[in-house]
Short mmCIF file of C-alpha atoms in Angstrom, two decimals:
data_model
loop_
_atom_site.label_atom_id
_atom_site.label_comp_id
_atom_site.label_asym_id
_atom_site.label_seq_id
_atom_site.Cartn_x
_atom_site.Cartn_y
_atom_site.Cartn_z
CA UNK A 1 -7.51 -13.93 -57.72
CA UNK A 2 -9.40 -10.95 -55.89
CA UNK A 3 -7.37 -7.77 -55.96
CA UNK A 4 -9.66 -6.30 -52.75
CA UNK A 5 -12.37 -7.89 -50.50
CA UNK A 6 -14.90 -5.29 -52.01
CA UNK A 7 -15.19 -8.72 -54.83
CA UNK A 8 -16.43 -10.82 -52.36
CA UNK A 9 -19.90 -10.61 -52.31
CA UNK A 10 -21.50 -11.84 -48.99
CA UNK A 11 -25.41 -11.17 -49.85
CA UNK A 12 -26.73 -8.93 -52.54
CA UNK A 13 -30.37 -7.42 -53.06
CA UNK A 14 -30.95 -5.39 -56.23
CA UNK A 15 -28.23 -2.67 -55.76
CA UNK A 16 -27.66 -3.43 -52.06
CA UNK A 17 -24.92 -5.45 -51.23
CA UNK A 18 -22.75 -7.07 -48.48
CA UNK A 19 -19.46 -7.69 -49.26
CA UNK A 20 -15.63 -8.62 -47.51
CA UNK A 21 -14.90 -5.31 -46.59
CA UNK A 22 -18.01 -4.04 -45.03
CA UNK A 23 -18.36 -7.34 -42.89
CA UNK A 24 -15.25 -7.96 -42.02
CA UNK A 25 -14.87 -3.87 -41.09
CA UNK A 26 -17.78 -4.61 -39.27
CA UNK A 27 -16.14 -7.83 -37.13
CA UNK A 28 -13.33 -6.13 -36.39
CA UNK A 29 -15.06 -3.44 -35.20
CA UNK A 30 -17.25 -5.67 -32.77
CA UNK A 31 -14.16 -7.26 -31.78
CA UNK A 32 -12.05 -3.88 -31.14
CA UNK A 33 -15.60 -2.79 -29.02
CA UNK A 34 -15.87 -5.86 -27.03
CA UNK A 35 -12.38 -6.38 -26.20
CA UNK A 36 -12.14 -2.68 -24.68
CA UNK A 37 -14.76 -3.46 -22.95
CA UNK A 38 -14.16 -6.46 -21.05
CA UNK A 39 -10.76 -4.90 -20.56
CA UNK A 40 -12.02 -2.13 -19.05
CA UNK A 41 -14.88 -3.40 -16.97
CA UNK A 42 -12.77 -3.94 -13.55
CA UNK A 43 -10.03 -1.12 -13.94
CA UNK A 44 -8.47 -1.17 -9.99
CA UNK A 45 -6.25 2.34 -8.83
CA UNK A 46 -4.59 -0.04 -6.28
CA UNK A 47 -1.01 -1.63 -6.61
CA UNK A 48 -2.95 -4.50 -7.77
CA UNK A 49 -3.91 -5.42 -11.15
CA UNK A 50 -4.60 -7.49 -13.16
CA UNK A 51 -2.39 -8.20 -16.71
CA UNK A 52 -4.95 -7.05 -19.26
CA UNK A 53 -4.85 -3.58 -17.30
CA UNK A 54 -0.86 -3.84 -17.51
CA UNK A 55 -1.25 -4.20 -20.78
CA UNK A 56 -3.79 -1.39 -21.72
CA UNK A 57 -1.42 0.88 -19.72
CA UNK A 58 1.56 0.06 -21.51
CA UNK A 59 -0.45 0.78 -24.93
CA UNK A 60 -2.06 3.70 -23.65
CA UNK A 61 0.75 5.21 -22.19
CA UNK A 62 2.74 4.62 -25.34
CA UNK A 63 0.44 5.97 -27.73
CA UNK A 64 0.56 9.16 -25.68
CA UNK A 65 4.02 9.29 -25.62
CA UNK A 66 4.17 9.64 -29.32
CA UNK A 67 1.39 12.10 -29.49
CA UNK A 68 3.11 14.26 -26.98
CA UNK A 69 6.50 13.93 -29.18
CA UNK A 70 5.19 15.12 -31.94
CA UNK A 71 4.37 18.25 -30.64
CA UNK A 72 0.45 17.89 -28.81
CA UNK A 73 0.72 19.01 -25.40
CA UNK A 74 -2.03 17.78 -24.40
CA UNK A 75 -2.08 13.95 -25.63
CA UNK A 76 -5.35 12.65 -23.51
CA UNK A 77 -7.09 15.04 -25.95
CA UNK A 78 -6.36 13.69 -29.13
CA UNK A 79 -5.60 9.65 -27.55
CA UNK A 80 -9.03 8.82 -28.41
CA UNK A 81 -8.91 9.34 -32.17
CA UNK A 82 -5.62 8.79 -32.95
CA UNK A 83 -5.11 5.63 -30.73
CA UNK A 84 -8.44 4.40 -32.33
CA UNK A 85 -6.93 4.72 -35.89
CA UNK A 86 -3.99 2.78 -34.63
CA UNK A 87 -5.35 -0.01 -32.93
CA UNK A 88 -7.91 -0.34 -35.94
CA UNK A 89 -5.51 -0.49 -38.57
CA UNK A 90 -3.06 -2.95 -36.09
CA UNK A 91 -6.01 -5.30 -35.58
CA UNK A 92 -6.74 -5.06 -39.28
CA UNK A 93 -2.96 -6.51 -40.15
CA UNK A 94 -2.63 -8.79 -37.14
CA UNK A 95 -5.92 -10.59 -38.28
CA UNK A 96 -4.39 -11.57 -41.48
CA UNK A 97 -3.21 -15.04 -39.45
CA UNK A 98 -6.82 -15.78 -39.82
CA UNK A 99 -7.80 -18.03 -42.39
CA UNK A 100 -10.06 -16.76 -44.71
CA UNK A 101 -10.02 -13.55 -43.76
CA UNK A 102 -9.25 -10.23 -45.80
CA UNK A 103 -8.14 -7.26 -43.93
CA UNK A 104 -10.38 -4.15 -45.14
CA UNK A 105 -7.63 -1.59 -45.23
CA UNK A 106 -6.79 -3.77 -48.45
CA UNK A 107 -9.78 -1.99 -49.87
CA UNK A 108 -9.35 1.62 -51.02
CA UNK A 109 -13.33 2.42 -49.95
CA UNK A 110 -11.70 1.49 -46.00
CA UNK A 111 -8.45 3.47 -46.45
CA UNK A 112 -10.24 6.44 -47.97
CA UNK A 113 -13.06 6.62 -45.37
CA UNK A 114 -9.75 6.64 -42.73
CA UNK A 115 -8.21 9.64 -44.42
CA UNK A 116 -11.55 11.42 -44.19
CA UNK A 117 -11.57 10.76 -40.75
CA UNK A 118 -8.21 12.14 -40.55
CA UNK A 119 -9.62 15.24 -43.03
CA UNK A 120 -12.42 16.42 -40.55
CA UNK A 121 -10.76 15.62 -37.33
CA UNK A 122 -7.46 18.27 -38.39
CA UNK A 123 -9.72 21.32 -38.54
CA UNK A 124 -12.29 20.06 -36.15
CA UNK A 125 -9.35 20.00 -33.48
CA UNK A 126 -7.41 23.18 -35.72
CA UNK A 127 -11.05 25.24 -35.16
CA UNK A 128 -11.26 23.84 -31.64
CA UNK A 129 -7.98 25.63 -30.51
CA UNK A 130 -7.48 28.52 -32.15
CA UNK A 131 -11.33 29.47 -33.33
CA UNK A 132 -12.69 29.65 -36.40
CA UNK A 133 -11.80 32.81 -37.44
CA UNK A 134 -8.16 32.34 -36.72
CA UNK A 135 -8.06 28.68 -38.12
CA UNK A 136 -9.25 29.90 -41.72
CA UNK A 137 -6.60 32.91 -41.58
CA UNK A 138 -3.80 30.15 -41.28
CA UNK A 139 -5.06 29.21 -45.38
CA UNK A 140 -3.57 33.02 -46.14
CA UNK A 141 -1.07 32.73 -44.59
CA UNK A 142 1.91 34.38 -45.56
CA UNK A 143 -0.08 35.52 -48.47
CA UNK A 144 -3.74 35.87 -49.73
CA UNK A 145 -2.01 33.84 -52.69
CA UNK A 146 -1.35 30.41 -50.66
CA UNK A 147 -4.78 30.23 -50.34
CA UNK A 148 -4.91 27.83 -53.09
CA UNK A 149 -1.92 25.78 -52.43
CA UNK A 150 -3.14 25.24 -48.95
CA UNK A 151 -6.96 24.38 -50.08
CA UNK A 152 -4.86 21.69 -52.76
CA UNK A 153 -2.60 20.57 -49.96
CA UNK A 154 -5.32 19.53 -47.70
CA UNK A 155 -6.83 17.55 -50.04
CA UNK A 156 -3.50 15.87 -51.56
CA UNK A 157 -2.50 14.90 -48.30
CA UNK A 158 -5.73 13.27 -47.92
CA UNK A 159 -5.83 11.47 -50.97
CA UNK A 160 -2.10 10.24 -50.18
CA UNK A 161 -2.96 9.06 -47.14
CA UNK A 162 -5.78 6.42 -48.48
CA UNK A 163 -3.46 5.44 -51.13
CA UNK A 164 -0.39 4.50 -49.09
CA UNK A 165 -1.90 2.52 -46.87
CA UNK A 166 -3.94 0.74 -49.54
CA UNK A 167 -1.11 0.24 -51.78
CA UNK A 168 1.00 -1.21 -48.89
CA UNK A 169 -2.01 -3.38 -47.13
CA UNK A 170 -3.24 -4.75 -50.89
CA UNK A 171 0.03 -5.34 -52.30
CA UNK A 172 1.02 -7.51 -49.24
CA UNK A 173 -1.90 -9.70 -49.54
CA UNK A 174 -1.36 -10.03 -53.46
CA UNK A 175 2.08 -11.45 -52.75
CA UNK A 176 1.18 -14.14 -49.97
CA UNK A 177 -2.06 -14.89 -52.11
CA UNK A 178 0.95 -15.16 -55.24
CA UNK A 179 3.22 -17.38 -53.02
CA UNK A 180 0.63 -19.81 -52.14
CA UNK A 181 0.03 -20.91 -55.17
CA UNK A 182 3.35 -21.41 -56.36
CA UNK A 183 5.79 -22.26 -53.77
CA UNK A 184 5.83 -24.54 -50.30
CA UNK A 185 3.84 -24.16 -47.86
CA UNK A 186 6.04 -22.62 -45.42
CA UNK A 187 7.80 -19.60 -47.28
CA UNK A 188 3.99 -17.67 -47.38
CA UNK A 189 4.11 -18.50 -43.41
CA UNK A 190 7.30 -16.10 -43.49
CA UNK A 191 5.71 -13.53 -45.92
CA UNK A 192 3.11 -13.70 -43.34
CA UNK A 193 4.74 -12.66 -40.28
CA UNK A 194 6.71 -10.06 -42.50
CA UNK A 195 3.14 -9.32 -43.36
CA UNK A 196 2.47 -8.79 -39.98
CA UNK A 197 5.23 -6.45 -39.79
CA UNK A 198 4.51 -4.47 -42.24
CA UNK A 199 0.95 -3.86 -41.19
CA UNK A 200 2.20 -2.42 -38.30
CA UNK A 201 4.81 -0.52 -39.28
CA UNK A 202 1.88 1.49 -41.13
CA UNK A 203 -0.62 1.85 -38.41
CA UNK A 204 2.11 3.18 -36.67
CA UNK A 205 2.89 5.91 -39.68
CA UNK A 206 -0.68 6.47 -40.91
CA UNK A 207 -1.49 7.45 -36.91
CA UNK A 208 1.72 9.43 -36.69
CA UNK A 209 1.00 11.60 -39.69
CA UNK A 210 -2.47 12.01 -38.53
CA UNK A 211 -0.97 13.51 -35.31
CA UNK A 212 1.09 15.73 -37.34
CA UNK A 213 -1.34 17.44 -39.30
CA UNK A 214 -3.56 18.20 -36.76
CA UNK A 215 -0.66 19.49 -34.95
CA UNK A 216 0.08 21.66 -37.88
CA UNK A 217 -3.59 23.04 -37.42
CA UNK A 218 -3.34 23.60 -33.56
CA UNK A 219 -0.29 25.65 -33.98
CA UNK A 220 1.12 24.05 -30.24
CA UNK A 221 3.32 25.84 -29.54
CA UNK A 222 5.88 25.04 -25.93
CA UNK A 223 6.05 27.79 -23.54
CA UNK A 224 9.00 29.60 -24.00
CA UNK A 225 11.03 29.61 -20.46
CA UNK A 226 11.07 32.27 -18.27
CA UNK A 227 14.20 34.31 -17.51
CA UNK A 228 14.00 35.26 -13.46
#
């Protein structure tokens, strides 16, 4: 039984290699790319529209909703990366109906490479909105003597991040992969949809985390009313 796609081995050349988890990263990817695109190729303004544009609104409008409530301001700033990491790590679980297929995030090489997305994007947006100079104070802050907690902290949080959502992605296919081959046929059909579940449930937290640390690093802060 393979633990992670990275075992399957697609084509190999000397040290080069193609395995699971770089092609089917790569097909989803395609698929994500195209689908946004034919989805977006006749957008309309007008009280008519079509049900694919429904739909995009309804996900668009949601993910911004939950990037505002976290405490962005600004949401159609940060809706491109964040919504991105969602609807790539959705697509990844939802895909699991597939036969054959092995979702990447079940890799740690795919779940680390998100959390170093997630790594440069928090002071890429952090530097962004406060400048640099006032983005690296925030590492002394109260003292010169958090500076290494907060250097360790990054990095922790980074390394947790690729290892939840690996854990949670491999461990589900390990079970299903487990059932089949030692119960009916129709009890790893329910571990699936749970399956299904589950992969959501941690797009929606691995996104939601992202959007908190990089509000951490922006500092927003709401207006504070004005008396007249």
């Amino acid at each position: 039984m393979r633990l992670t796609p990275d075992q399957l081995i697609f084509w190999q050349h000397g040290f080069f290699k193609v395995n699971a988890t770089m092609a089917f990263t790569w097909g989803l990817m395609l698929v994500l790319a195209s689908g946004s695109r034919l989805v977006t190729r006749k957008l309309s303004v007008g009280l008519e529209r079509s049900a694919w544009q429904n739909l995009l609104e309804m996900v668009v409008t949601g993910i911004e909703t939950q990037i505002q409530e976290v405490g962005l301001s600004q949401p159609q700033k940060y809706v491109g990366f964040l919504g991105t990491l969602f609807l790539f790590i959705a697509a990844a679980s939802i895909s699991t109906v597939i036969p054959g297929y092995q979702p990447p995030t079940a890799s740690l090489s795919t779940t680390t490479a998100l959390a170093l997305c997630v790594f440069v994007a928090v002071p890429f947006f952090g530097i962004e909105e406060e400048g640099l100079g006032s983005y690296l104070k925030s590492y002394t802050k109260p003292t010169l003597l958090m500076l290494p907690f907060n250097i360790i902290s990054e990095l922790s949080r980074t390394l947790a991040l690729a290892v939840r959502l690996f854990g949670n992605m491999m461990s589900g296919a390990m079970i299903i992969a487990i059932l089949l081959t030692i119960t009916p046929f129709l009890f790893p059909i329910l571990m699936t949809m749970l399956g299904l579940l589950t992969g959501m449930v941690q797009a929606y937290i691995f996104s939601i985390l992202a959007a908190v640390y990089i509000a951490a690093a922006t500092r927003v802060r709401k207006p504070k009313a004005v008396t007249p």
